[in-house]
PDB file of C-alpha atoms in Angstrom:
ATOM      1  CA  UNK A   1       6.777  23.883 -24.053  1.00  0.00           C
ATOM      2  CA  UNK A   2       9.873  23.370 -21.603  1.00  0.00           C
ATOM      3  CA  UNK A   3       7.662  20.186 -19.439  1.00  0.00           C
ATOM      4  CA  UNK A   4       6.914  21.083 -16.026  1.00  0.00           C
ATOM      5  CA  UNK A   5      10.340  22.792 -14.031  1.00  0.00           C
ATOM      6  CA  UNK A   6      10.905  22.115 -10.490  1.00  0.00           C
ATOM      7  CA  UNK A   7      13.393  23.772  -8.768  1.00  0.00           C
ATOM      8  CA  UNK A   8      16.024  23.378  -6.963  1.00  0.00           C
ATOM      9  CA  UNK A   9      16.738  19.303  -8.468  1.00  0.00           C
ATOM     10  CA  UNK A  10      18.392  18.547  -5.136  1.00  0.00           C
ATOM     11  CA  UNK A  11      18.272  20.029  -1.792  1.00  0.00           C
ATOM     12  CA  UNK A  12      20.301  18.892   1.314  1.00  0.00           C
ATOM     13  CA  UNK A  13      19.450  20.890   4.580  1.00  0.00           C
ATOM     14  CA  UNK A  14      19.682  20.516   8.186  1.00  0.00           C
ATOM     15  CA  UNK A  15      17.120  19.388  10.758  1.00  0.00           C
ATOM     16  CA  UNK A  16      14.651  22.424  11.587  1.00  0.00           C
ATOM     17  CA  UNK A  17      15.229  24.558   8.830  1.00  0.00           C
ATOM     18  CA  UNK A  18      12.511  26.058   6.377  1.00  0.00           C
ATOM     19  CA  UNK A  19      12.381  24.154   2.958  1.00  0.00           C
ATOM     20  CA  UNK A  20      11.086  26.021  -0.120  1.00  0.00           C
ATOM     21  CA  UNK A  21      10.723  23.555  -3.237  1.00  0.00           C
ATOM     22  CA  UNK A  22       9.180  25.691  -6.275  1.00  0.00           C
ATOM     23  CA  UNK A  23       7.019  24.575  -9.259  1.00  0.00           C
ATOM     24  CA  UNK A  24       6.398  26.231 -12.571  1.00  0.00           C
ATOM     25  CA  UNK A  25       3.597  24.003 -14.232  1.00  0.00           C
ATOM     26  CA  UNK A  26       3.034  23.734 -18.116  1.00  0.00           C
ATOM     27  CA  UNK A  27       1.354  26.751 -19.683  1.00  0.00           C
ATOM     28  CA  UNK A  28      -2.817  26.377 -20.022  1.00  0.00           C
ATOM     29  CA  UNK A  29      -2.807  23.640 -17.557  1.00  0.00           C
ATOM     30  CA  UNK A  30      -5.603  24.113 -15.007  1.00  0.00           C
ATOM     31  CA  UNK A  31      -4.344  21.255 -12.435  1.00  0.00           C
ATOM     32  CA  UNK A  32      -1.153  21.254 -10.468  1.00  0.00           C
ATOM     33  CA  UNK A  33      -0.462  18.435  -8.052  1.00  0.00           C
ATOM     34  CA  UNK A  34       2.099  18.036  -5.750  1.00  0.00           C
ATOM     35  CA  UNK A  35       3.437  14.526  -4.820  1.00  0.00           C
ATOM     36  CA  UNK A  36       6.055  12.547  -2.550  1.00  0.00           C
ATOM     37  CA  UNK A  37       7.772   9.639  -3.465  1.00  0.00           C
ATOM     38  CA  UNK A  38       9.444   7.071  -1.099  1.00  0.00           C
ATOM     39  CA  UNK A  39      10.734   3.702  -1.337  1.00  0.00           C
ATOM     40  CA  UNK A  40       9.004   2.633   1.199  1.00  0.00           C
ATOM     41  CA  UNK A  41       5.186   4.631   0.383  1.00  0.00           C
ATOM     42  CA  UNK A  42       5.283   4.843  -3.302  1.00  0.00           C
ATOM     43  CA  UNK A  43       4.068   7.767  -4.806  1.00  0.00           C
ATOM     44  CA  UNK A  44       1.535   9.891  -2.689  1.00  0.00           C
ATOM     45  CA  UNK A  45      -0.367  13.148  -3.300  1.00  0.00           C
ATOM     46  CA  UNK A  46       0.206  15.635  -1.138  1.00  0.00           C
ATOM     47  CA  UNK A  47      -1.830  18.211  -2.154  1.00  0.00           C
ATOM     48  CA  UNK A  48      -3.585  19.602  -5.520  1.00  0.00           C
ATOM     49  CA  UNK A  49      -4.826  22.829  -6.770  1.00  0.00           C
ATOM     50  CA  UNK A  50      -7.417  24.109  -9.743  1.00  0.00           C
ATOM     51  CA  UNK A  51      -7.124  26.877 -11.202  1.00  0.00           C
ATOM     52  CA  UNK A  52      -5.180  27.950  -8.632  1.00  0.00           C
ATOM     53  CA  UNK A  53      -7.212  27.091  -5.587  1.00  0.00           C
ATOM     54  CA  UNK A  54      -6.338  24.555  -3.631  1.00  0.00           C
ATOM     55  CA  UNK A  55      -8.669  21.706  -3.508  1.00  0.00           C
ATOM     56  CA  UNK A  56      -7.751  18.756  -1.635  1.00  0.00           C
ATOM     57  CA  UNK A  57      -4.802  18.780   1.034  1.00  0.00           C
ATOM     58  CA  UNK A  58      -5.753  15.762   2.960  1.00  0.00           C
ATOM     59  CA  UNK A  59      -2.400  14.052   2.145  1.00  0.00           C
ATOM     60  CA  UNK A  60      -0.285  16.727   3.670  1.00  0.00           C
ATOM     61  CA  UNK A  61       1.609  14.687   6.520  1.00  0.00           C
ATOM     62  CA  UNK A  62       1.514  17.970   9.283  1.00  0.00           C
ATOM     63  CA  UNK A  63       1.380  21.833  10.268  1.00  0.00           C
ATOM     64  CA  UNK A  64       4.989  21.694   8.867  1.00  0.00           C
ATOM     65  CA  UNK A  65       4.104  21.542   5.209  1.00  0.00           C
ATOM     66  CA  UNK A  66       2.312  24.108   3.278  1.00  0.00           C
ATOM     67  CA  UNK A  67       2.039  24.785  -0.210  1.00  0.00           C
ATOM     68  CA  UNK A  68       0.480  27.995  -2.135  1.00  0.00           C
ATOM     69  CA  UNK A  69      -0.154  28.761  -5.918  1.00  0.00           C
ATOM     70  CA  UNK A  70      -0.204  32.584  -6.306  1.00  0.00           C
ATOM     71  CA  UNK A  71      -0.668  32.371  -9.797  1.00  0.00           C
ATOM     72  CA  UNK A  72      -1.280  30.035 -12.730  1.00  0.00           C
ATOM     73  CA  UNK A  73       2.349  29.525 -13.413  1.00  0.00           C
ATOM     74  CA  UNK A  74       4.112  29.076 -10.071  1.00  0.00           C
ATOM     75  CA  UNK A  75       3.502  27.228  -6.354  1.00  0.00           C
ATOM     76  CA  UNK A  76       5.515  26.342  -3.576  1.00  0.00           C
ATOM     77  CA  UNK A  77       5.771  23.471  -1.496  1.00  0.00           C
ATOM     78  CA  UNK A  78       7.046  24.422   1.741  1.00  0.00           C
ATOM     79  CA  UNK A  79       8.244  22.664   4.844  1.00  0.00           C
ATOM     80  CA  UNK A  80       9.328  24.368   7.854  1.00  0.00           C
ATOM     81  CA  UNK A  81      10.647  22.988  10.536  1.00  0.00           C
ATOM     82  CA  UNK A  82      12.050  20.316   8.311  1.00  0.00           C
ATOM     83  CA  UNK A  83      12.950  16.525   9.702  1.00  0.00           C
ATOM     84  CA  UNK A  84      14.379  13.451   8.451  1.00  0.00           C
ATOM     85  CA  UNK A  85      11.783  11.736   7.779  1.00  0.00           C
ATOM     86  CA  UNK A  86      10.855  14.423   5.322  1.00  0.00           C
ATOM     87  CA  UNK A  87      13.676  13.162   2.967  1.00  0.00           C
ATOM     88  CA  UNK A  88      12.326  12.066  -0.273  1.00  0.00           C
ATOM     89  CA  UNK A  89      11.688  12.712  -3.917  1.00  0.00           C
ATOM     90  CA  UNK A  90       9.014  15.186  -4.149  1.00  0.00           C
ATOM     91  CA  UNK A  91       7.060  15.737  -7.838  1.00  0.00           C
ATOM     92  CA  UNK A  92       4.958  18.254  -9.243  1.00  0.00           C
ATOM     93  CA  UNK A  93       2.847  17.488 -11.841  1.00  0.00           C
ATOM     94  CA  UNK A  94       0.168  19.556 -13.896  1.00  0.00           C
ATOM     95  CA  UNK A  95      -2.638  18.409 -16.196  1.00  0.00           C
ATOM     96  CA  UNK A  96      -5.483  19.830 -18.021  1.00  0.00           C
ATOM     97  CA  UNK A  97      -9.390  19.385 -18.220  1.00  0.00           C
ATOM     98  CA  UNK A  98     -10.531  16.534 -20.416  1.00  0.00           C
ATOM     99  CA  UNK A  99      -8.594  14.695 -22.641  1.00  0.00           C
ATOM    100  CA  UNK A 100      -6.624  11.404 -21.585  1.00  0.00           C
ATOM    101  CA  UNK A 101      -6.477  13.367 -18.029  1.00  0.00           C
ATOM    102  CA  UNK A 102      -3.030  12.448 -17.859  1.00  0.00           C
ATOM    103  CA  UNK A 103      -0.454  14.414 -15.239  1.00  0.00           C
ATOM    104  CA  UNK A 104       3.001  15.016 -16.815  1.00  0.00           C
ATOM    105  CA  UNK A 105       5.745  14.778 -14.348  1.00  0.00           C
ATOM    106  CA  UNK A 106       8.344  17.540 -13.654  1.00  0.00           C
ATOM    107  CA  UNK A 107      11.889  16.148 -12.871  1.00  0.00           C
ATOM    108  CA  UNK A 108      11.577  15.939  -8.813  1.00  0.00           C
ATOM    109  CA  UNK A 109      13.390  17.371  -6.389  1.00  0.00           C
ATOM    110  CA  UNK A 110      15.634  15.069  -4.239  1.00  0.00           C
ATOM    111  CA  UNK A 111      14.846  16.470  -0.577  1.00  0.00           C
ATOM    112  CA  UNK A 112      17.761  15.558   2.161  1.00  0.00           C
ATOM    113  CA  UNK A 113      17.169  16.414   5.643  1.00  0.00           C
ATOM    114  CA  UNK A 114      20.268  15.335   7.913  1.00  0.00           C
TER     115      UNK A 114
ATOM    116  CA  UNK B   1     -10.361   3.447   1.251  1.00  0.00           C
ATOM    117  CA  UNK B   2      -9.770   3.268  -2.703  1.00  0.00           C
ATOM    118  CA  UNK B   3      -6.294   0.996  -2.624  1.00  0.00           C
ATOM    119  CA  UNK B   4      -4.511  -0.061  -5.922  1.00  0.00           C
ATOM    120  CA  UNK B   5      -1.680  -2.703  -5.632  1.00  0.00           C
ATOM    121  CA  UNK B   6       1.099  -4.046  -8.025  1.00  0.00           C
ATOM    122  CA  UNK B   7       3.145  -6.892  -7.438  1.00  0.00           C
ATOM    123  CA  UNK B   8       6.308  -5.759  -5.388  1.00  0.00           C
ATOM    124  CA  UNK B   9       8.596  -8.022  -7.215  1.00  0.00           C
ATOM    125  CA  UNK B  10      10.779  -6.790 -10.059  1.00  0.00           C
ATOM    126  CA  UNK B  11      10.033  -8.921 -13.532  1.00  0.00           C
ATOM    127  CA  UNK B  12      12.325 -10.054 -15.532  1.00  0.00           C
ATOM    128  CA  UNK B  13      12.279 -11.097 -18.996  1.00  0.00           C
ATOM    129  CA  UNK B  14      14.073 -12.296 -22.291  1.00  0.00           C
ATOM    130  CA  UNK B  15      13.999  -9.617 -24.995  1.00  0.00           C
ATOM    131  CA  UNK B  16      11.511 -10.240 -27.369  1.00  0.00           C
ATOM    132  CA  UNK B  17       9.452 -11.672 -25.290  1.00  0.00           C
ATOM    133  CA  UNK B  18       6.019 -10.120 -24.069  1.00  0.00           C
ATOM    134  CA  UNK B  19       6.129  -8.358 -20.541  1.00  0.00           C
ATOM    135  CA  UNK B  20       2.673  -8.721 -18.153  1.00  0.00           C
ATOM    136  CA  UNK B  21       1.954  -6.522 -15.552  1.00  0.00           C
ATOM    137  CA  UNK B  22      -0.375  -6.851 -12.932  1.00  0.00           C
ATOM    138  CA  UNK B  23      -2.549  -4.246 -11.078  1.00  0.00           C
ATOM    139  CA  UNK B  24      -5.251  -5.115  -8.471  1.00  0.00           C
ATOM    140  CA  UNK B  25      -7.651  -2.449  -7.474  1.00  0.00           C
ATOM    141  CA  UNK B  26      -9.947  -2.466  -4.152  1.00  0.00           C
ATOM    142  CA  UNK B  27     -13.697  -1.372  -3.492  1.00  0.00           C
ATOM    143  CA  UNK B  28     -15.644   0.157  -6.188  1.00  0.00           C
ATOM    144  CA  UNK B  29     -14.321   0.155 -10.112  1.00  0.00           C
ATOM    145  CA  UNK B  30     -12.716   3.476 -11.182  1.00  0.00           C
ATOM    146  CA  UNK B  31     -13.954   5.510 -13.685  1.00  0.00           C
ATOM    147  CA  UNK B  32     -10.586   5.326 -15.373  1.00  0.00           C
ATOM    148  CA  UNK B  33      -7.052   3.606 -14.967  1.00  0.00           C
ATOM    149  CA  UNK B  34      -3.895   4.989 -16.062  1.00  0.00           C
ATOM    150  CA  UNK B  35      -0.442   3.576 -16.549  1.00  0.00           C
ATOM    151  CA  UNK B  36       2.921   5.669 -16.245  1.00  0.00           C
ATOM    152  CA  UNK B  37       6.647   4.618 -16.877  1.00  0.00           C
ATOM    153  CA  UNK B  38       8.930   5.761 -14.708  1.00  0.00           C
ATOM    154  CA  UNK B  39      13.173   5.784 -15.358  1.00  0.00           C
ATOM    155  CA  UNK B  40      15.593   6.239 -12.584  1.00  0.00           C
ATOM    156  CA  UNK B  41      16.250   9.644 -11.373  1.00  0.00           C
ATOM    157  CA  UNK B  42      13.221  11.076 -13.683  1.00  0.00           C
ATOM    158  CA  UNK B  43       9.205  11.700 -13.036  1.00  0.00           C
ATOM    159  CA  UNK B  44       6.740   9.466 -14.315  1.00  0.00           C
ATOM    160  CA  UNK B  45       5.617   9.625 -17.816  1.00  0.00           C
ATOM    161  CA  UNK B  46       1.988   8.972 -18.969  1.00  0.00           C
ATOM    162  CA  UNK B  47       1.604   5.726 -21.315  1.00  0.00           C
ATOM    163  CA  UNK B  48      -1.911   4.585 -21.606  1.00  0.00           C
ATOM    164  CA  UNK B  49      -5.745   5.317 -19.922  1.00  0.00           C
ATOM    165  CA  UNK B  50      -8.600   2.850 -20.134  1.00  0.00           C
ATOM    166  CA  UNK B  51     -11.992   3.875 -19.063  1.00  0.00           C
ATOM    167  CA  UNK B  52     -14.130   1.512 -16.821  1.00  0.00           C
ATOM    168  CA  UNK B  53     -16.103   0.756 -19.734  1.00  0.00           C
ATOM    169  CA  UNK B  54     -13.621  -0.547 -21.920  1.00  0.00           C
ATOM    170  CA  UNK B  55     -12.041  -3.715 -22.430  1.00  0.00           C
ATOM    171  CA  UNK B  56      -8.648  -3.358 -23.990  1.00  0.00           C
ATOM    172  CA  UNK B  57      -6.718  -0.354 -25.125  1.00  0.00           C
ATOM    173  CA  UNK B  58      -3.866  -0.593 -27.394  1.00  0.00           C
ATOM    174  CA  UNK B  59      -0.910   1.823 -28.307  1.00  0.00           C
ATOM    175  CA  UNK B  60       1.682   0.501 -30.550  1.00  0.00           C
ATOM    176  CA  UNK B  61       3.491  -2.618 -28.871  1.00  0.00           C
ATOM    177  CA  UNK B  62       1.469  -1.131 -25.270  1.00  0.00           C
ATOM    178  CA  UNK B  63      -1.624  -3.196 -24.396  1.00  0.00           C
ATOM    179  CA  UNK B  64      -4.022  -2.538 -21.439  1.00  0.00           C
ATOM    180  CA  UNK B  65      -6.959  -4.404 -20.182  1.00  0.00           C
ATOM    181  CA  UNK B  66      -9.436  -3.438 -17.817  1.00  0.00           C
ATOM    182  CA  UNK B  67     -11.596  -6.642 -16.158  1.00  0.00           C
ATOM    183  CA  UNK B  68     -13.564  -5.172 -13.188  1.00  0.00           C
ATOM    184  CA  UNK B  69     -14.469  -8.588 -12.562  1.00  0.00           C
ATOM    185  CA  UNK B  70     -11.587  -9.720 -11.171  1.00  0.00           C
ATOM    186  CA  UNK B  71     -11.068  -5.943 -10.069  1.00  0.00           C
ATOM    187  CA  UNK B  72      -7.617  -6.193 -12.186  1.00  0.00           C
ATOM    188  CA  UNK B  73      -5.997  -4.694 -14.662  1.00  0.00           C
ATOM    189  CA  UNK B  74      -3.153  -6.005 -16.767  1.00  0.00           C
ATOM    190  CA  UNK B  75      -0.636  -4.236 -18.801  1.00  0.00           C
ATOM    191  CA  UNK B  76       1.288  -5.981 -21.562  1.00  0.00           C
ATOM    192  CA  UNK B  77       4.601  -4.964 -23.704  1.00  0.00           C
ATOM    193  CA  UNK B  78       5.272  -7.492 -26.671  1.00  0.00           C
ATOM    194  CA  UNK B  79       8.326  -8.168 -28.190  1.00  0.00           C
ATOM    195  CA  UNK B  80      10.403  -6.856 -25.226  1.00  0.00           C
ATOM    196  CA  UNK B  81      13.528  -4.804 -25.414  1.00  0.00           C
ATOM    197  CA  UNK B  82      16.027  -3.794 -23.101  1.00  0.00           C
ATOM    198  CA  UNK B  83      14.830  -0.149 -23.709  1.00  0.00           C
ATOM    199  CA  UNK B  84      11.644  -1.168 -21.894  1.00  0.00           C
ATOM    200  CA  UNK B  85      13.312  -1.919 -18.704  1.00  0.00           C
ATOM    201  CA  UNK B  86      11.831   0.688 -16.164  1.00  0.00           C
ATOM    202  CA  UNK B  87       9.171   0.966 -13.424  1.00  0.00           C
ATOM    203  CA  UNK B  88       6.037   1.167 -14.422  1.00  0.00           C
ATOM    204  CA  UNK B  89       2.878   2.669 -11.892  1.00  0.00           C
ATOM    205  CA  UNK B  90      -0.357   2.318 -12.388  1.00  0.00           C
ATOM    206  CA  UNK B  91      -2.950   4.660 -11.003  1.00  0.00           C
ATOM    207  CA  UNK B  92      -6.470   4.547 -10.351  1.00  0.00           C
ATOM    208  CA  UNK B  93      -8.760   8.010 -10.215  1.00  0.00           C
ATOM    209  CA  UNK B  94     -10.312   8.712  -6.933  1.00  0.00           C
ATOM    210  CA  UNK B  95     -14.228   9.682  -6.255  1.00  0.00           C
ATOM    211  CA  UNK B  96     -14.815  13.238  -6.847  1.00  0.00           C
ATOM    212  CA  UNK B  97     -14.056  15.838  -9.367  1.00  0.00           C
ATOM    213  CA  UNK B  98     -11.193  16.921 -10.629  1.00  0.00           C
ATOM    214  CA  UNK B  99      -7.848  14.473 -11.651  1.00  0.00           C
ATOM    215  CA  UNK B 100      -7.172  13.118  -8.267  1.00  0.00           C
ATOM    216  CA  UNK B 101      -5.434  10.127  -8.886  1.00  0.00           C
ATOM    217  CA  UNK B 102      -4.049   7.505  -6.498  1.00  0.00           C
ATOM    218  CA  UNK B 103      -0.738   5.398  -7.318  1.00  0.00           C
ATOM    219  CA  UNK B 104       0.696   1.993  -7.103  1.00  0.00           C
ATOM    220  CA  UNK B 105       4.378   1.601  -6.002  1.00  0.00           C
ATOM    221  CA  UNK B 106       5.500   0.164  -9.165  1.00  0.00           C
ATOM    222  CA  UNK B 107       6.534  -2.843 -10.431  1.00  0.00           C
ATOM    223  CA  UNK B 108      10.543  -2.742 -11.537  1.00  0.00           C
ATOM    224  CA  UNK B 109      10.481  -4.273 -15.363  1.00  0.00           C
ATOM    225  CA  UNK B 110      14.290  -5.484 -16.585  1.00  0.00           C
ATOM    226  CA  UNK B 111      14.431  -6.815 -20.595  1.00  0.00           C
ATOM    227  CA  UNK B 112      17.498  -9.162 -20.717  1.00  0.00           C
ATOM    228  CA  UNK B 113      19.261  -9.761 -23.782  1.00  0.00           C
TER     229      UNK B 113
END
């Protein structure tokens, strides 16, 4: 299996515009888990879904984000109107029932909002 | 609220030598804690879990304890290299179903030769 992909790996973008950051999570996972990661926070969950439903979105900052899983193998994170303080590393992770319960990682995508 | 802490301070060591880090948890004990590396530029990468019920988990030179005591957990590397140098999170799972976990922010690990 190719890992979790994110796409794009970097994204610079202007105040107020709509941000779409995409997620394609391993095959047979049942989790998928979107994070943000600043210096200055750490790592924090944004929002997760099971089998495809959302679950818990208490960590999503505002109205501005969003994020949707219309199937088992894609979701989108997206942000719209977008501000600076919205720049940061943002992960999306996906793990299975049972096991070690561990979350592997995608890549990131290195959000830039000037 | 369900807080997890690691010293902010990067640590830096001789190679060869064994590597402890620290990780301080708040409130009740987990069910489970889990430790991640993390390189620059790249997402984290699960290492090791230890259940609240165990003592000590080991994994080749990797060694995790778990003393809800002292409401800390410690995570070891012996005999150091520079290849170890990285940031390493841990992360405690929250109440509730599911794999909800909540993160540290890190401490930065540097093996000198």
């Amino acid at each position: 299996d190719a890992g979790v992909i994110q796409s794009p790996r970097h994204e610079v973008t202007e105040m107020g515009q709509e941000v779409t950051l995409r997620c394609k999570p391993i095959s047979g996972h049942d989790y998928l888990f979107w994070y943000r990661q600043t210096m200055m926070r750490g790592l924090e969950l944004l929002i997760y879904f099971n089998n495809n439903v959302p679950i818990d979105d208490s960590g999503m900052p505002e109205d501005r984000f969003s994020a949707k899983m219309p199937n088992a193998s894609f979701s989108t994170l997206k942000i719209q109107p977008s501000e600076p303080r919205d720049s940061a590393v943002y992960f999306c992770a996906s793990s299975a029932v049972g096991g070690s319960y561990e979350q592997y990682f995608g890549p990131g995508t290195r959000l830039t909002v000037t | 609220s369900q807080k997890i802490e690691q010293n902010s301070e990067a640590l830096n060591i001789q190679e060869g030598k064994t590597a402890t880090l620290t990780c301080n948890y708040t409130n009740y004990s987990p069910a489970y804690l889990q430790w991640y590396r993390q390189d620059p530029g790249r997402g984290p990468v699960f290492l090791l879990l230890i259940r609240e019920n165990e003592k000590e988990k080991r994994k080749e030179r990797l060694k995790v304890t778990f003393d809800t005591t002292l409401k800390q957990s410690l995570f070891h590397i012996t005999a150091s290299q520079p290849a170890d140098s990285a940031t390493y999170l841990c992360a405690r799972k929250t109440t509730g179903g599911g794999n909800k976990l909540t993160f540290g922010t890190g401490t930065q690990l540097k093996v000198e030769l």
